[in-house]
Short mmCIF file of C-alpha atoms and ligand atoms in Angstrom, two decimals:
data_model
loop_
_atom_site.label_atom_id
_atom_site.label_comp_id
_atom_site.label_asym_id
_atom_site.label_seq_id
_atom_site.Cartn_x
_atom_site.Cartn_y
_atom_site.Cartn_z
CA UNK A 771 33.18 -8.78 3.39
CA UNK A 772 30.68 -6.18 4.41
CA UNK A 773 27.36 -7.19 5.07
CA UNK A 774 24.51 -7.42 2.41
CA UNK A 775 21.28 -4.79 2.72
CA UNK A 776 18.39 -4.92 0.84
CA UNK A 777 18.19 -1.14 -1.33
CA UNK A 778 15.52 -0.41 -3.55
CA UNK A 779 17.27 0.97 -7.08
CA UNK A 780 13.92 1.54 -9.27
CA UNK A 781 10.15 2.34 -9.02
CA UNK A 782 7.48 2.34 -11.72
CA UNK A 783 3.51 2.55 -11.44
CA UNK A 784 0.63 2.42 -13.29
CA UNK A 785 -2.91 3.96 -12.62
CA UNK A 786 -6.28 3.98 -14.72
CA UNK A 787 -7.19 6.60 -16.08
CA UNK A 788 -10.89 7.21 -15.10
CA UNK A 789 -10.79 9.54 -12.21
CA UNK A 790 -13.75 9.15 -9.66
CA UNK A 791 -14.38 12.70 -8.12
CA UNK A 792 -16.13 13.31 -5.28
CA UNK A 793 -18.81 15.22 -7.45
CA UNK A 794 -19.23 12.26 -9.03
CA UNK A 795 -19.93 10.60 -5.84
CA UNK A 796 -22.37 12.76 -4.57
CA UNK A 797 -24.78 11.57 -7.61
CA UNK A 798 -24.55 7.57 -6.51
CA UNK A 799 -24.95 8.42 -2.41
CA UNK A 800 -26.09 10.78 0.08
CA UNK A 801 -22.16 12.83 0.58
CA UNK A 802 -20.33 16.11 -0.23
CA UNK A 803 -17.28 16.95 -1.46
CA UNK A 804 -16.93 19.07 1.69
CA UNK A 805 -17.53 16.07 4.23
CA UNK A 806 -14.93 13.55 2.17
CA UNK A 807 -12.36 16.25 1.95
CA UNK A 808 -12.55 17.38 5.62
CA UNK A 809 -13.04 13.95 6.75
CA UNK A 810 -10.33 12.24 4.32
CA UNK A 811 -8.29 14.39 2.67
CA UNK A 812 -9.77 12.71 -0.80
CA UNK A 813 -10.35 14.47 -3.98
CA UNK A 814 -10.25 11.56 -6.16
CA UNK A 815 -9.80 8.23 -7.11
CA UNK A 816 -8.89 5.95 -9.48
CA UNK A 817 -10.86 3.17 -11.21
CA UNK A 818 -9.77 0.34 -13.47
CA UNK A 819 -13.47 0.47 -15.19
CA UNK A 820 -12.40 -2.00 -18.52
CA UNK A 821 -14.21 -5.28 -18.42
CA UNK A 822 -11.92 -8.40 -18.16
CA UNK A 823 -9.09 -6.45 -16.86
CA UNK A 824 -7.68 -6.93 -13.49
CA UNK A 825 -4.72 -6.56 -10.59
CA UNK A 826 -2.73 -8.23 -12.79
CA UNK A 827 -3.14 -5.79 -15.77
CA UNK A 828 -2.26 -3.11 -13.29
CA UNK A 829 0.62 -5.18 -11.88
CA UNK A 830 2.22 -5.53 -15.47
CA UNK A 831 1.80 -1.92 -16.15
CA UNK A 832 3.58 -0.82 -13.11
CA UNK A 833 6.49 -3.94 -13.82
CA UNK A 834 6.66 -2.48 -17.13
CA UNK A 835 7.12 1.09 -16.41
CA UNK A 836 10.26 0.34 -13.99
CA UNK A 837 11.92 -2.03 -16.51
CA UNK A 838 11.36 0.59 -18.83
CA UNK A 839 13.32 3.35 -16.95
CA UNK A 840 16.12 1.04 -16.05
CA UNK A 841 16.23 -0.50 -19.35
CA UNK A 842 15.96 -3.67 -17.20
CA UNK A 843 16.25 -7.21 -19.02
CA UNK A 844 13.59 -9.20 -17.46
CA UNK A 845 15.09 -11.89 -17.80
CA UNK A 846 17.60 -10.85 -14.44
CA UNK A 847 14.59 -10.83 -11.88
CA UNK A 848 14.88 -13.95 -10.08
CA UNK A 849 11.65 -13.47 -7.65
CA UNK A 850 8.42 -11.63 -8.38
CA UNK A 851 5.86 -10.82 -5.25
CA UNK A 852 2.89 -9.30 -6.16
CA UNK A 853 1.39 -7.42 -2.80
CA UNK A 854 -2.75 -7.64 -3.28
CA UNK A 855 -5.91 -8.02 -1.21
CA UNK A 856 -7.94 -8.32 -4.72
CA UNK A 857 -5.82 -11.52 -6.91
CA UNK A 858 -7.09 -11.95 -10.19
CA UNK A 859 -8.71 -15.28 -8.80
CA UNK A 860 -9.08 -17.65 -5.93
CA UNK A 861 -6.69 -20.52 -6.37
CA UNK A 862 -3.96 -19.34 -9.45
CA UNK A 863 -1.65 -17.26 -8.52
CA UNK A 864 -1.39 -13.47 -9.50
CA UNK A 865 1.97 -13.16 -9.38
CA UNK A 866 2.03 -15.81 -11.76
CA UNK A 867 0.50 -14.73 -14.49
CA UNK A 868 2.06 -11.12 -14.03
CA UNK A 869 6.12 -12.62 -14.10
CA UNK A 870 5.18 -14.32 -17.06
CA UNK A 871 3.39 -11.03 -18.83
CA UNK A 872 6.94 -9.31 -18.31
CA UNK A 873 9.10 -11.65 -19.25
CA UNK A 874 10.39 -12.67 -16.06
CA UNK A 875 11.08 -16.12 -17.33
CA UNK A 876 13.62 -17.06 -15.21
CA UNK A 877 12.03 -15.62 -11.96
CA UNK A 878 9.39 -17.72 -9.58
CA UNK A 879 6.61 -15.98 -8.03
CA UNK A 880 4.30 -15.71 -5.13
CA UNK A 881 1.14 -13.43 -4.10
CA UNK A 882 1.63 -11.51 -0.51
CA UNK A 883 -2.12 -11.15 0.85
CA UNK A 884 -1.99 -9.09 4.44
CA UNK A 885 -4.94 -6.55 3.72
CA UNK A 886 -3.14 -3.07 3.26
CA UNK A 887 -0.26 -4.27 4.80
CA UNK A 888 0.50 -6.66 2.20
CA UNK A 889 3.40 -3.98 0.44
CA UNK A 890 4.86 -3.29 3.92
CA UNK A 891 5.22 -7.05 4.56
CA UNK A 892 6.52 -7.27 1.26
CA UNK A 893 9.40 -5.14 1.72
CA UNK A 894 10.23 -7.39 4.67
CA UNK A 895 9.84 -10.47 2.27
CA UNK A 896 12.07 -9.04 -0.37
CA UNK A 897 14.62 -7.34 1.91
CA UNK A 898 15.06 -11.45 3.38
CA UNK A 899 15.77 -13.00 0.42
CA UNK A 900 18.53 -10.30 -0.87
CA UNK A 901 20.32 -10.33 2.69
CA UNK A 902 20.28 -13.72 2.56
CA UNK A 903 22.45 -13.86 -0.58
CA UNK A 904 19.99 -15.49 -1.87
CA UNK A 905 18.74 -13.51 -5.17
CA UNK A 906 19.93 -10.47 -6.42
CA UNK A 907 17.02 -9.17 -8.30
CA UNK A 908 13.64 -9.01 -6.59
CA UNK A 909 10.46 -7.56 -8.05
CA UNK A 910 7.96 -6.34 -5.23
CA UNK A 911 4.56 -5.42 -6.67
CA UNK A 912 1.58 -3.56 -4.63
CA UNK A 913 -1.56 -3.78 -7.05
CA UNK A 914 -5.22 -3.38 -6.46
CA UNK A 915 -8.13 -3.12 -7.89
CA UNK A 916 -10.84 -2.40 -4.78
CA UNK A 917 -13.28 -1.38 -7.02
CA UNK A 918 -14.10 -4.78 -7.62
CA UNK A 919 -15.45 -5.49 -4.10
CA UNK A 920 -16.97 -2.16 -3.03
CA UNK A 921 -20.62 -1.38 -3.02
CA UNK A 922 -21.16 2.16 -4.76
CA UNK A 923 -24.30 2.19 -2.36
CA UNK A 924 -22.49 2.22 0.90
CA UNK A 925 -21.04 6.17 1.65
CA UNK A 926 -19.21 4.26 4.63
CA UNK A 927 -16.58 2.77 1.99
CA UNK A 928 -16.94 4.11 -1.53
CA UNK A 929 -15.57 7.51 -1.11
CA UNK A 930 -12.03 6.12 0.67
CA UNK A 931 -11.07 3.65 -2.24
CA UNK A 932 -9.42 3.33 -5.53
CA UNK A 933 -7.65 1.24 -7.83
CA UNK A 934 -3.43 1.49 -8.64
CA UNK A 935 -0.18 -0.14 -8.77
CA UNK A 936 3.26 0.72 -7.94
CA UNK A 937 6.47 -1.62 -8.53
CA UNK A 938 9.88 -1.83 -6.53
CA UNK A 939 13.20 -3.35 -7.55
CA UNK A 940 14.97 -4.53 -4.46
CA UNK A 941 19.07 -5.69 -4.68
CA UNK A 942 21.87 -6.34 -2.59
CA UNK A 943 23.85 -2.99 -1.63
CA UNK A 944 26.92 -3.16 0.27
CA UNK A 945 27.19 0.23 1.93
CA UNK A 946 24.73 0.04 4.23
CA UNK A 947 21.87 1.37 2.68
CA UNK A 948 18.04 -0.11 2.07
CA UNK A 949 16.17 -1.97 4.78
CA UNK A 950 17.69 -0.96 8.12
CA UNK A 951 15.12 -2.53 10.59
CA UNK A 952 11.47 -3.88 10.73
CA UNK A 953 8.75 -3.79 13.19
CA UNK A 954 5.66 -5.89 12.14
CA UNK A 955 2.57 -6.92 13.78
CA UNK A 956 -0.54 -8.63 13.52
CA UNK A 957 -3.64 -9.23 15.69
CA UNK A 958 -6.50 -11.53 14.78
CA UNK A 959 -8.62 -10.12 17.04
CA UNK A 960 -9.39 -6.97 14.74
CA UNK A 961 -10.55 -9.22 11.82
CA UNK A 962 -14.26 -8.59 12.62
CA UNK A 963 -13.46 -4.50 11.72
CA UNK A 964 -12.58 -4.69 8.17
CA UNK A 965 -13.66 -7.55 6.09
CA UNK A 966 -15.09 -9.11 2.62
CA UNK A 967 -17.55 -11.74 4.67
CA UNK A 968 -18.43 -13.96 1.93
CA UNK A 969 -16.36 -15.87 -1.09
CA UNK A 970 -13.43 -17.43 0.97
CA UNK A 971 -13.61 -20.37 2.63
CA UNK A 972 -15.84 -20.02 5.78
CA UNK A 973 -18.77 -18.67 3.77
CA UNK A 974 -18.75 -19.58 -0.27
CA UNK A 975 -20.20 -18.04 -2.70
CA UNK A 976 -24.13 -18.75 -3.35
CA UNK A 977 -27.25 -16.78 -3.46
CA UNK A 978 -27.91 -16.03 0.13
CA UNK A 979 -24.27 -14.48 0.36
CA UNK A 980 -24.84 -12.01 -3.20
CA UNK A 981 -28.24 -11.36 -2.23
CA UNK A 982 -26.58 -9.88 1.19
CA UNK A 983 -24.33 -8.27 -0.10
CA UNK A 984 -21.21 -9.89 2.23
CA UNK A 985 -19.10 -10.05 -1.08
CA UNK A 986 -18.45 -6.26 -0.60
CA UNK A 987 -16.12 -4.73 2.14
CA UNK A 988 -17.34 -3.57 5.10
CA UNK A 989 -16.15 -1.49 7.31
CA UNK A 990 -16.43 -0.26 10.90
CA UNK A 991 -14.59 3.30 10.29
CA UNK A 992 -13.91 4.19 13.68
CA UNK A 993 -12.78 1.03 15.22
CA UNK A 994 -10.24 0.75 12.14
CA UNK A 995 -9.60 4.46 12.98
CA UNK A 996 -8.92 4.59 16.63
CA UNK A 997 -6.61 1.22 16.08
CA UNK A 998 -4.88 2.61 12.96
CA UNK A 999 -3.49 5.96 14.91
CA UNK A 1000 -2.63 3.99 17.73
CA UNK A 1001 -0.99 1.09 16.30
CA UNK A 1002 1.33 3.56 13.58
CA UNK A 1003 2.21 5.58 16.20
CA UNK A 1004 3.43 3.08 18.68
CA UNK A 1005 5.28 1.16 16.14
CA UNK A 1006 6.90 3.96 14.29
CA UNK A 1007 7.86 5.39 17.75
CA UNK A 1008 9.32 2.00 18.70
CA UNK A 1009 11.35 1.92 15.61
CA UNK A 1010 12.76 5.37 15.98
CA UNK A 1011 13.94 4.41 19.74
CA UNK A 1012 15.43 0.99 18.73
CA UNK A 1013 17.51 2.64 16.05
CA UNK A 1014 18.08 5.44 18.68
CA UNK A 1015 16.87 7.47 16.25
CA UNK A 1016 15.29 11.17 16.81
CA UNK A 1017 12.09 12.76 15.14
CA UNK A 1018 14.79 15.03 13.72
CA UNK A 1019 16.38 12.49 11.86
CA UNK A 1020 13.80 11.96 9.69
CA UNK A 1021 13.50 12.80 6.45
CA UNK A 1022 10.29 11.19 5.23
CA UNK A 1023 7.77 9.71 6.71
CA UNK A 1024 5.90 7.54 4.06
CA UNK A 1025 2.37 6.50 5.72
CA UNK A 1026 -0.20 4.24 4.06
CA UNK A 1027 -2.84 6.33 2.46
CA UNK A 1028 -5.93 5.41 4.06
CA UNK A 1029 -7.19 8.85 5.93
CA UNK A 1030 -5.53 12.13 5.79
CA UNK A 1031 -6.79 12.25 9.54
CA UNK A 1032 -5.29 9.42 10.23
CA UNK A 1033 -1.84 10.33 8.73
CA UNK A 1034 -2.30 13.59 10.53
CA UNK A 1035 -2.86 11.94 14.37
CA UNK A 1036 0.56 9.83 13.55
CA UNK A 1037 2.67 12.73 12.94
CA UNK A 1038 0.79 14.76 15.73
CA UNK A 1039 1.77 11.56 18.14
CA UNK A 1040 5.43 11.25 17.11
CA UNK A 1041 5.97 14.90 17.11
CA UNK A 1042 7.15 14.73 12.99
CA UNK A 1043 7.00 18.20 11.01
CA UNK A 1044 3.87 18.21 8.36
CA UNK A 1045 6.29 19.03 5.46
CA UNK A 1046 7.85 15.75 6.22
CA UNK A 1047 5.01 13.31 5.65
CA UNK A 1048 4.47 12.04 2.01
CA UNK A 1049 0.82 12.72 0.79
CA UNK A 1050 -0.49 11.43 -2.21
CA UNK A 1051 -4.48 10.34 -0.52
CA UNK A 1052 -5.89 13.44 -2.38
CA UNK A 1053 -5.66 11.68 -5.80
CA UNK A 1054 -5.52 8.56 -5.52
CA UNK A 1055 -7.60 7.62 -2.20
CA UNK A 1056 -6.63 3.98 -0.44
CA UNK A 1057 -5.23 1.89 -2.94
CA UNK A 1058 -4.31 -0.73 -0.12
CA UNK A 1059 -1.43 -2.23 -1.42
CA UNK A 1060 -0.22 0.34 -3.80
CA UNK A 1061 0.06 3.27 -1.59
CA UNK A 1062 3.38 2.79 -0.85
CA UNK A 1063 5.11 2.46 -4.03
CA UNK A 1064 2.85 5.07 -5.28
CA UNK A 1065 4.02 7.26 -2.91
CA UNK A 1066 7.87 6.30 -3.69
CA UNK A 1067 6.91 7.12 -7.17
CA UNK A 1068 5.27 10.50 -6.28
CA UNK A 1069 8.36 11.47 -4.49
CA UNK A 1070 11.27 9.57 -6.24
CA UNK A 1071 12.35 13.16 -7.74
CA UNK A 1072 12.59 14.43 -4.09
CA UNK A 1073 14.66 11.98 -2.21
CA UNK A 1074 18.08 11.66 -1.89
CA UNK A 1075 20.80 8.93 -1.32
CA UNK A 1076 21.03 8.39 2.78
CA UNK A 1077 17.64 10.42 3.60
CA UNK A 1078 15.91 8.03 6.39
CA UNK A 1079 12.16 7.04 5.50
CA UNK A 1080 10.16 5.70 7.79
CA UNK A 1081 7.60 3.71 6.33
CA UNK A 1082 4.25 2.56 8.62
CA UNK A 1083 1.15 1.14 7.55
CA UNK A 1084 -2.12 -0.23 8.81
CA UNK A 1085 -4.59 -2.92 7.73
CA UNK A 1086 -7.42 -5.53 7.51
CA UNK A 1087 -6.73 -8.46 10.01
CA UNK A 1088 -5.54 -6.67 11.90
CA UNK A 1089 -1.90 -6.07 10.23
CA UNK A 1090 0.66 -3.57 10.71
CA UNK A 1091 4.02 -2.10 11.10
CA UNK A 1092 6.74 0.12 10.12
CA UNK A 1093 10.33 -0.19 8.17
CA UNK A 1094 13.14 1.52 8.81
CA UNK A 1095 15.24 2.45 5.34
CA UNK A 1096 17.73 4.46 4.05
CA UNK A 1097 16.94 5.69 0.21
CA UNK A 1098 19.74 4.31 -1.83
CA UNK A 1099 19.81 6.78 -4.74
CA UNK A 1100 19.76 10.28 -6.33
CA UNK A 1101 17.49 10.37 -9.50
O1 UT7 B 207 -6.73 0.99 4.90
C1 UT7 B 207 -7.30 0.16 5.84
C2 UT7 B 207 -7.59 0.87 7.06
N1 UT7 B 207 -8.73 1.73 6.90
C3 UT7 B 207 -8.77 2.87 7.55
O2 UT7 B 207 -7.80 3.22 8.17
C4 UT7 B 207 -10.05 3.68 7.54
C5 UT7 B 207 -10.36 4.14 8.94
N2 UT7 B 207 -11.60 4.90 9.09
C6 UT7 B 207 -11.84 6.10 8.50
O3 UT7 B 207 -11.03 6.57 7.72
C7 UT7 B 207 -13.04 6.87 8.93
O4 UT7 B 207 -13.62 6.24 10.05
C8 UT7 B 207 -14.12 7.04 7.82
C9 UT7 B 207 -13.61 7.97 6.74
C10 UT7 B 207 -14.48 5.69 7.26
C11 UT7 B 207 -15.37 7.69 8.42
O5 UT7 B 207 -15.02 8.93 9.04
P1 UT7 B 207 -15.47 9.22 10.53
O6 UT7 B 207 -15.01 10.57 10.86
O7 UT7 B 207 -14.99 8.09 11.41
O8 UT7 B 207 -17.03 9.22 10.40
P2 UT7 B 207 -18.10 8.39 11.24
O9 UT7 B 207 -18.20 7.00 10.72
O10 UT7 B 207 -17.84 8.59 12.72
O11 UT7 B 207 -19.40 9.15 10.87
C12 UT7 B 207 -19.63 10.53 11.26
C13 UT7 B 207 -20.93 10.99 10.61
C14 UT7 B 207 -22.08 10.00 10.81
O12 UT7 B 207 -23.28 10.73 10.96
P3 UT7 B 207 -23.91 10.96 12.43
O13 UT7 B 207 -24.14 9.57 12.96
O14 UT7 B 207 -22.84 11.70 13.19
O15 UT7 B 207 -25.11 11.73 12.13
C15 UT7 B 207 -22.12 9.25 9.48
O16 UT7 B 207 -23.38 8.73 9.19
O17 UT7 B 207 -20.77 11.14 9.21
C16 UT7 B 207 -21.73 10.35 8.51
N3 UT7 B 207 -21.11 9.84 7.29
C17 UT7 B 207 -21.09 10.51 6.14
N4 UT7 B 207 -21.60 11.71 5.81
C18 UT7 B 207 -21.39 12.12 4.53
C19 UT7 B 207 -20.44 8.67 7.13
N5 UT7 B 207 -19.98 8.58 5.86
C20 UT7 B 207 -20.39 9.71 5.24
C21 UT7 B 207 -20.22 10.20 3.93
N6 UT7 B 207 -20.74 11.39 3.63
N7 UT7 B 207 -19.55 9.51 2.98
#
């Protein structure tokens, strides 16, 4: 019997429509369009700005989309991970809610919470349980909404975020395409870099913590900068070489979206041509756990059966790592 990989066969996404320019921007702090675009590569972003609404609603928009291409019966998807840094709520589960939403009756259902990581992790997650033998049918989600914990006072944060969702259907394929190899990686020590201080366990809510202002991200941009080039690179390089792989054999490089710079130094470092990188930051900004199946969804029309993606991303915690794959369809 030949051995099981893990292949994604669908993609679907969902983003808000209000569009947060950088014009707009420049009216709540002291920026310019010319400073984020040279700086980030970001145009615009995306909010989620209807009251009550939530990851979730973006996560079942995105589900709903893919079963919609596929004509999938919901019913078939035995697992259902939703990837997120921003769950609906502290204590129920996201994922949840969002299997039961789309009919995913049969399926169980965790959250996957590694700071913009969380979809790269994912993939790992999913890819297990299909070569396993496991499941057949697993639903990876990357939602969130980071407009709900970012201060539209601080020019240090709001200009980099936005809100999206993209969906991926993992199953077993048997001739050798999907997830090829994994390199993940985590430090604790970065934790102190990129953080929402206040509303988990160490410090709970109350009055002091709102009145500080800890329930909103903070940042410090070059630390997370300097790590995030460094890290990528030596992880995507180290992927290539175990896989005896060369920068020629790439077809795609699919980076999380967090700073066009960033991207940029990664592909300078592993000596990858521009026109290979997937881009998608200008629109949509960092949409933590989304960029990555937004970016499969950006490109879908573009890739082919066998091309090899390398996938790398970069996060709170600190988190990182990169995935080796190799696309499993023509659309
Ligand atoms: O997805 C999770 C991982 N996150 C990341 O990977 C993000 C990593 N960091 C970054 O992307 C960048 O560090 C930022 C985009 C956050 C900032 O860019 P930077 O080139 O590192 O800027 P900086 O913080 O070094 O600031 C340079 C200057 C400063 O002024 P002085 O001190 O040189 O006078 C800032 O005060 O730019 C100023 N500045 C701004 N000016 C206009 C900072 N933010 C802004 C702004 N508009 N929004």
């Amino acid at each position: 019997m030949s051995k099981i990989t893990a292949a994604i066969t669908a993609v679907g996404k969902y983003l808000p429509e209000y569009k947060l320019t950088n014009a707009e921007l420049e009216t709540k702090v002291n920026t310019n369009d010319e400073w984020i675009v040279s700086r980030t590569g970001i145009k615009e972003r995306r909010i989620l700005k209807e009251k009550g609404k939530g990851t979730s609603f973006m996560a079942i928009n995105a589900a709903n989309d893919l079963i919609k291409k596929i004509n999938l019966d919901p019913k078939e998807i035995e697992l259902v991970i939703v990837a997120t840094a921003t769950p609906d709520m502290q204590a129920a589960s996201t994922s949840a809610f969002v299997a039961t939403k789309i009919g995913a009756t049969e399926a169980f259902s965790f959250d996957q919470i590694a700071a913009c990581s969380s979809f790269l992790y994912g993939m790992s997650t999913a890819s297990s349980y299909i070569e396993s033998g496991r499941y057949k049918k697993v639903l990876l989600i990357g939602a969130d909404m980071n407009s709900s914990m970012i201060d539209y006072t601080d020019r240090a944060t709001c200009i980099i975020f936005g809100d999206g969702a993209g969906a991926v259907l993992f199953e077993p394929n048997t001739n050798g395409l999907g997830l090829q190899d994994e390199y993940l990686r985590s430090d604790g020590n970065g934790r102190e870099f990129l953080k929402v201080e206040a509303g988990g366990s160490i410090l709970p809510a109350s009055e002091e913590t709102i009145k500080n202002g800890q329930h909103f991200v903070y940042q410090d941009g070059r630390t997370v900068f300097k790590f995030a080039v460094s890290n990528m690179a030596d992880v995507s390089e180290k992927i290539l070489h175990r896989n005896s792989l060369t920068i020629d054999d790439v077809t795609w490089l699919a980076p999380h979206q967090a700073n066009k710079r960033i991207i940029d130094a990664v592909a300078n470092r592993i000596n990858l041509d521009p026109s290979k990188i997937m881009l998608n930051i200008e629109k949509y900004g960092n949409t933590t756990s989304a960029t990555l199946p937004l970016l499969l969804n950006d490109y879908e029309s573009r890739l082919k059966k066998g091309d090899t993606i390398i996938f790398t991303a970069f996060g709170g915690g600190f988190t990182w790592g990169s995935i080796y794959m190799k696309w499993a369809y023509n659309n």
